[in-house]
């Protein structure tokens, strides 16, 4: 206890106290969650404290723009108890967030407040919330395989350290369970899990499964459920990226899991509409789709520090539409994507990976020629079976007409067994490759 007090006193002695007058603003209007404040010219991204009443605690707002000399803010919560002419003051460092090893093993929200009933993490370092934009050559190539613990992905769409991989599927097909397995089986120094816009129950379940024992000591959870303010959801995703960049700058290999990128785009869309931005692609303003690109580009390898951020992002295809603007934008910037099929899920295959529609753009530079050839043959067998499935089911196909299809039909049980994996099972990279080569050898 004495050591903690001495540490706090030392921090207070080092703190710089400004003798300048504190500038205050006043709430002018509140329209649809957008607050106008006069007399407080602070930069975009700054946090402010708004005094409400004696019965309610002060609320926090984020500056999202300015108009006619007024600052435009959005609350990081609800507008309940907000009153006209309320006093507003700036807090913290504009555009900066607290980062550090004190976050390891903790569960926090988008503003850094703990949600695990613990004390607020005391971080001595800060990092730009929007990240540090590096030149293109700072991102080194993906040259080392990444073990995610899923047999089908390790062998057929091999990931690399520093890769940005998307998991694309409709609702209820198994995205969250798949990333839960990958977060448990992946090899990384630091694991950062951002649950943005998801159900609060999923947050509780994740904490119960992963924030226990030794695994929790290298895991950070940032959770902002769906019922929170849109700017807090967006801030949670940016905060997770900022923490990942901080550890990468210190030479760590980080796994960043963001579930889901679509919910982040929804939050950015709400903010864009409040600021008067017109809808473009199916109602998404340009700023919402640009937000996706900025978040994904923050992952990758660092040529300077040697650290890496391997990004794993889920993308919800609204209505199972693979041409949804969010899906299309994300797929174009990813280094690979995994597509989950509702038809396969209804047939009982888990994970329901549509291997013919999934790919890794960095796989060829990570695996051996034998591995590459086996993966190509496996894909051919699955693709020929899927293309001729209806013909076979109608009885219109005559055996011997197509040798490759004959092989696919005879090997169908083995192919399905290879793609399936029980929830909780972890299959390493080497074991996955060996199993793939064995299946292909038996198919000849």
XYZ file of C-alpha atoms in Angstrom:
444
model
C 0.000 0.000 0.000
C 2.815 2.391 0.888
C 4.538 1.628 -2.417
C 1.378 2.526 -4.320
C 1.073 5.826 -2.453
C 4.722 6.642 -3.094
C 4.225 5.919 -6.796
C 1.198 8.238 -6.919
C 3.081 11.004 -5.108
C 5.984 10.684 -7.536
C 3.590 10.925 -10.480
C 2.023 14.048 -8.974
C 5.440 15.656 -8.521
C 6.290 15.072 -12.178
C 2.949 16.375 -13.427
C 3.024 19.838 -14.997
C 0.398 22.145 -13.549
C -0.757 24.954 -15.810
C -1.440 28.325 -14.181
C -3.344 29.587 -17.231
C -7.076 30.257 -16.890
C -9.413 27.364 -17.754
C -11.599 28.092 -20.759
C -15.240 27.105 -20.386
C -18.039 26.728 -22.910
C -21.811 26.569 -22.767
C -24.309 24.172 -24.341
C -26.278 26.087 -26.975
C -28.419 23.323 -28.487
C -28.923 19.551 -28.599
C -30.528 18.147 -31.733
C -30.693 14.416 -32.360
C -27.616 13.700 -30.238
C -25.545 16.495 -31.802
C -24.581 19.144 -29.246
C -23.503 22.694 -30.097
C -21.185 24.409 -27.626
C -20.177 28.064 -27.722
C -17.027 29.636 -26.312
C -14.865 26.499 -26.368
C -12.718 26.205 -29.539
C -11.064 22.805 -29.109
C -9.745 20.465 -31.853
C -11.733 17.597 -33.340
C -11.276 14.437 -31.304
C -10.920 16.247 -27.979
C -12.924 15.053 -24.992
C -14.975 17.461 -22.908
C -16.818 17.228 -19.608
C -20.382 18.585 -19.482
C -21.857 19.439 -16.095
C -25.446 18.188 -15.872
C -27.042 18.566 -12.445
C -26.421 17.818 -8.807
C -28.412 14.578 -9.070
C -26.513 13.154 -12.065
C -22.777 12.818 -12.673
C -21.049 14.878 -15.344
C -21.097 13.364 -18.832
C -18.311 13.133 -21.397
C -18.594 14.307 -25.001
C -16.298 14.120 -28.011
C -15.743 16.954 -30.483
C -16.720 15.760 -33.971
C -16.758 19.077 -35.890
C -17.364 22.809 -35.732
C -19.789 25.210 -37.417
C -20.239 29.000 -37.287
C -17.856 29.372 -34.357
C -19.514 26.595 -32.338
C -17.995 23.233 -31.482
C -20.099 20.194 -32.457
C -19.983 17.357 -29.934
C -21.500 13.945 -29.380
C -21.977 12.422 -25.944
C -20.199 9.176 -25.119
C -23.492 8.121 -23.588
C -27.114 9.229 -23.395
C -28.449 12.808 -23.409
C -30.517 12.217 -20.257
C -30.228 15.069 -17.691
C -28.485 17.333 -20.208
C -29.749 20.900 -19.833
C -29.376 24.174 -21.780
C -26.485 26.471 -20.922
C -24.621 23.642 -19.142
C -20.923 24.307 -18.463
C -18.445 22.487 -20.727
C -14.691 22.130 -20.174
C -11.974 20.298 -22.098
C -10.245 17.330 -20.435
C -7.209 15.178 -21.223
C -4.936 15.464 -24.229
C -6.792 16.104 -27.512
C -6.498 13.172 -29.893
C -4.389 11.080 -27.492
C -5.270 7.962 -25.491
C -3.584 6.239 -22.570
C -1.668 3.052 -23.457
C 0.744 0.772 -21.668
C 1.307 -2.633 -20.103
C -1.184 -1.793 -17.345
C -3.915 -2.673 -19.870
C -2.805 -6.326 -20.090
C -5.347 -8.622 -18.503
C -7.993 -5.902 -18.362
C -11.390 -5.355 -19.955
C -12.167 -1.720 -20.787
C -14.616 0.317 -22.847
C -13.941 2.748 -25.681
C -12.907 5.556 -23.331
C -10.516 3.442 -21.251
C -12.845 2.907 -18.289
C -12.731 -0.594 -16.759
C -15.698 -2.907 -17.183
C -14.197 -5.750 -15.133
C -14.917 -4.159 -11.722
C -11.244 -3.284 -11.279
C -9.452 0.021 -10.791
C -8.836 2.240 -13.817
C -5.542 1.186 -15.463
C -2.751 3.652 -14.740
C -0.916 4.078 -18.023
C 2.062 6.424 -18.238
C 2.250 6.518 -22.054
C -0.068 8.052 -24.635
C -0.634 7.315 -28.327
C -2.573 9.125 -31.091
C -6.119 7.781 -31.282
C -6.041 8.067 -35.070
C -2.646 6.377 -35.277
C 0.693 7.476 -36.642
C 0.662 7.513 -40.417
C 3.894 5.984 -41.699
C 5.270 5.967 -45.220
C 4.529 2.982 -47.438
C 8.001 1.409 -47.103
C 7.584 1.235 -43.318
C 5.238 -1.717 -43.860
C 7.517 -4.681 -44.482
C 6.396 -7.739 -46.445
C 4.521 -10.707 -45.009
C 7.076 -13.500 -45.112
C 6.370 -15.689 -42.066
C 3.385 -18.037 -41.588
C 0.903 -17.311 -38.801
C -0.601 -20.225 -36.876
C -4.290 -19.509 -36.163
C -5.208 -22.967 -34.833
C -7.856 -23.720 -37.505
C -6.953 -26.644 -39.785
C -8.794 -25.454 -42.911
C -7.340 -21.937 -42.696
C -3.803 -23.039 -41.799
C -3.622 -25.416 -44.750
C -5.822 -23.950 -47.504
C -5.695 -20.179 -46.869
C -2.458 -19.903 -44.906
C -2.132 -16.656 -42.968
C 1.050 -14.646 -42.467
C 2.372 -12.546 -39.606
C 1.216 -8.997 -40.300
C -1.606 -10.017 -42.651
C -5.082 -8.393 -42.621
C -7.682 -11.167 -42.948
C -11.448 -10.733 -43.096
C -14.149 -13.220 -42.105
C -17.221 -12.485 -44.230
C -20.637 -13.975 -43.534
C -24.273 -13.220 -42.845
C -25.755 -13.163 -39.367
C -25.825 -16.374 -37.353
C -23.380 -18.356 -39.503
C -20.601 -18.653 -36.918
C -18.278 -15.644 -37.275
C -18.016 -14.947 -33.552
C -17.392 -18.591 -32.632
C -14.693 -18.884 -35.313
C -12.763 -15.820 -34.156
C -13.155 -17.049 -30.586
C -11.379 -20.262 -31.586
C -8.712 -18.342 -33.510
C -8.109 -15.976 -30.591
C -7.580 -18.982 -28.320
C -5.341 -20.945 -30.702
C -3.289 -18.197 -32.330
C 0.355 -17.636 -31.391
C 1.089 -13.986 -30.510
C 2.862 -11.955 -27.818
C -0.183 -9.732 -27.230
C -3.823 -10.371 -28.095
C -6.174 -7.392 -28.417
C -9.856 -8.209 -28.810
C -12.281 -5.435 -29.790
C -15.970 -6.368 -29.553
C -17.700 -3.410 -31.191
C -21.473 -3.200 -31.531
C -22.025 -6.797 -30.443
C -24.332 -8.232 -27.792
C -23.424 -7.637 -24.151
C -23.858 -11.356 -23.499
C -20.997 -12.125 -25.914
C -18.744 -9.778 -23.952
C -19.497 -11.596 -20.700
C -18.954 -14.984 -22.324
C -15.615 -13.899 -23.802
C -14.368 -12.609 -20.448
C -15.365 -15.868 -18.787
C -13.537 -17.978 -21.398
C -10.387 -15.966 -22.102
C -9.684 -13.539 -19.275
C -8.597 -16.220 -16.832
C -5.207 -17.679 -15.893
C -1.975 -17.097 -17.793
C -3.760 -16.365 -21.075
C -5.302 -13.218 -19.564
C -1.853 -11.752 -18.830
C -1.304 -11.090 -22.543
C -4.886 -10.271 -23.528
C -6.673 -6.902 -23.671
C -10.421 -6.663 -24.242
C -12.108 -3.499 -25.538
C -15.885 -3.869 -25.547
C -18.553 -1.369 -26.646
C -21.962 -3.099 -26.973
C -24.562 -2.183 -29.581
C -26.640 0.032 -27.262
C -23.817 2.543 -26.734
C -23.349 5.846 -28.561
C -22.018 5.600 -32.144
C -18.970 7.757 -31.439
C -18.062 5.532 -28.490
C -18.303 2.460 -30.741
C -16.042 4.108 -33.310
C -13.688 5.264 -30.581
C -13.464 1.716 -29.229
C -12.236 0.409 -32.597
C -9.714 3.237 -32.916
C -8.536 2.678 -29.335
C -7.888 -1.013 -30.043
C -5.806 -0.080 -33.095
C -3.872 2.505 -31.081
C -2.976 -0.063 -28.399
C -1.873 -2.525 -31.094
C 0.339 0.116 -32.727
C 1.886 0.973 -29.373
C 2.975 -2.606 -28.702
C 4.125 -3.072 -32.315
C 6.394 -0.035 -31.919
C 8.014 -1.937 -29.037
C 8.765 -4.976 -31.182
C 5.822 -7.128 -30.090
C 3.810 -9.440 -32.310
C 0.197 -8.483 -31.796
C -3.011 -10.215 -32.832
C -5.776 -7.645 -33.312
C -9.301 -9.064 -33.515
C -12.064 -6.617 -34.438
C -15.630 -7.899 -34.295
C -17.238 -6.426 -36.263
C -16.054 -4.030 -38.945
C -19.620 -3.621 -40.190
C -20.811 -2.311 -36.815
C -17.991 0.241 -36.941
C -19.196 1.333 -40.390
C -22.732 1.646 -38.992
C -21.440 3.900 -36.218
C -19.528 6.050 -38.707
C -22.681 6.257 -40.835
C -24.708 7.577 -37.885
C -22.084 10.237 -37.172
C -21.940 11.227 -40.835
C -25.713 11.687 -40.993
C -25.707 13.814 -37.841
C -23.098 16.076 -39.436
C -25.258 16.447 -42.541
C -23.239 14.229 -44.874
C -25.350 12.779 -47.727
C -25.725 9.041 -48.189
C -23.979 7.506 -51.195
C -23.512 3.749 -51.678
C -26.732 2.188 -50.335
C -27.030 4.870 -47.694
C -23.392 4.830 -46.544
C -21.746 8.268 -46.683
C -18.200 8.360 -48.099
C -16.684 8.986 -44.647
C -18.128 5.707 -43.286
C -16.456 3.606 -45.987
C -13.217 5.594 -45.634
C -13.227 4.739 -41.911
C -12.958 1.043 -42.792
C -9.907 1.630 -44.973
C -8.140 3.690 -42.304
C -8.711 1.078 -39.601
C -7.533 -1.877 -41.699
C -4.442 -0.047 -42.970
C -3.216 0.443 -39.404
C -2.329 -3.264 -39.150
C 0.782 -4.784 -40.695
C 4.507 -5.322 -40.091
C 6.894 -2.598 -38.962
C 10.246 -2.435 -40.728
C 11.659 -0.189 -37.984
C 10.748 -2.017 -34.779
C 10.367 -5.549 -36.145
C 6.956 -5.802 -34.506
C 3.762 -6.812 -36.258
C 0.011 -6.383 -35.998
C -1.873 -9.292 -37.540
C -5.415 -8.084 -38.138
C -8.458 -10.338 -38.023
C -11.730 -8.609 -38.887
C -15.283 -9.877 -39.122
C -17.582 -8.384 -41.770
C -21.338 -8.851 -41.574
C -22.860 -9.269 -45.026
C -26.312 -7.750 -44.580
C -28.852 -10.124 -46.087
C -25.988 -12.464 -47.111
C -25.197 -9.945 -49.859
C -21.550 -10.335 -50.877
C -21.813 -7.094 -52.882
C -22.751 -4.990 -49.848
C -20.695 -1.727 -49.844
C -18.991 -2.575 -46.544
C -18.111 -6.091 -47.728
C -16.866 -4.842 -51.079
C -14.771 -2.046 -49.561
C -13.243 -4.296 -46.903
C -12.500 -7.151 -49.304
C -10.578 -4.776 -51.572
C -8.230 -3.685 -48.765
C -7.781 -7.076 -47.037
C -4.819 -9.370 -47.706
C -7.252 -12.271 -47.820
C -10.745 -13.258 -46.751
C -12.647 -16.241 -45.368
C -16.246 -16.638 -46.565
C -18.678 -18.552 -44.368
C -21.597 -20.227 -46.139
C -25.101 -20.403 -44.673
C -25.814 -23.525 -46.763
C -22.819 -25.339 -45.265
C -23.834 -24.222 -41.775
C -27.342 -25.601 -42.303
C -25.783 -28.903 -43.384
C -24.024 -29.092 -40.013
C -20.479 -28.329 -41.168
C -18.514 -26.228 -38.698
C -16.682 -24.023 -39.361
C -18.844 -23.391 -42.434
C -15.935 -22.200 -44.603
C -16.663 -21.955 -48.317
C -13.144 -22.857 -49.315
C -13.662 -22.114 -53.026
C -14.682 -18.506 -52.250
C -11.937 -17.949 -49.654
C -8.342 -17.010 -50.352
C -5.136 -15.684 -48.856
C -3.220 -13.285 -51.083
C 0.051 -13.936 -49.265
C -0.108 -17.742 -49.127
C 2.095 -18.454 -52.143
C 5.050 -16.692 -50.525
C 4.659 -18.546 -47.209
C 4.351 -22.248 -48.057
C 6.363 -24.906 -49.854
C 5.652 -26.072 -53.388
C 4.301 -29.403 -52.070
C 1.898 -27.570 -49.749
C 0.792 -25.222 -52.530
C 0.148 -28.097 -54.934
C -1.843 -30.058 -52.334
C -4.001 -27.027 -51.528
C -4.675 -26.439 -55.225
C -5.774 -30.067 -55.747
C -8.013 -29.945 -52.661
C -9.719 -26.805 -53.984
C -10.237 -28.436 -57.387
C -11.947 -31.450 -55.827
C -14.294 -29.312 -53.737
C -15.035 -26.948 -56.646
C -15.911 -29.796 -59.040
C -18.248 -31.376 -56.512
C -20.032 -28.076 -55.823
C -20.381 -27.271 -59.529
C -21.933 -30.653 -60.318
C -23.819 -31.286 -57.090
C -27.304 -30.814 -58.563
C -26.456 -32.955 -61.586
C -25.331 -35.791 -59.317
C -28.364 -35.498 -57.023
C -30.737 -35.756 -60.020
C -28.980 -38.932 -61.156
C -28.018 -37.376 -64.482
C -24.288 -37.971 -64.049
C -22.777 -41.223 -65.296
C -19.707 -42.461 -63.444
C -16.560 -42.377 -65.554
C -17.557 -39.323 -67.575
C -15.292 -36.999 -65.590
C -12.297 -38.546 -63.739
C -11.745 -35.539 -61.450
C -15.431 -35.468 -60.461
C -15.277 -39.201 -59.787
C -12.391 -38.575 -57.389
C -14.311 -35.759 -55.716
C -17.384 -37.972 -55.223
C -15.362 -40.837 -53.776
C -13.426 -38.507 -51.442
C -16.416 -36.400 -50.325
C -16.512 -37.794 -46.731
C -12.758 -37.248 -46.263
C -12.960 -33.712 -47.679
C -15.837 -32.794 -45.356
C -14.070 -34.327 -42.354
C -10.947 -32.298 -43.092
C -12.840 -28.997 -43.308
C -14.809 -29.657 -40.110
C -13.345 -28.925 -36.685
C -14.976 -29.102 -33.284
C -15.282 -25.861 -31.324
C -12.454 -25.756 -28.812
C -10.088 -27.986 -30.809
C -6.775 -26.404 -31.784
C -4.835 -27.756 -34.782
C -1.362 -26.346 -35.357
C 0.136 -25.235 -38.651
C 2.420 -28.245 -39.105
C -0.328 -30.730 -38.206
C -2.715 -28.995 -40.628
C -0.231 -29.233 -43.508
C 0.494 -32.900 -42.784
C -3.218 -33.715 -42.715
C -3.778 -31.913 -46.044
C -0.986 -33.804 -47.794
C -2.343 -37.080 -46.399
C -5.846 -36.413 -47.725
C -4.538 -35.574 -51.206
C -2.266 -38.610 -51.259
C -5.233 -40.855 -50.475
C -7.309 -39.188 -53.195
C -5.004 -40.427 -55.969
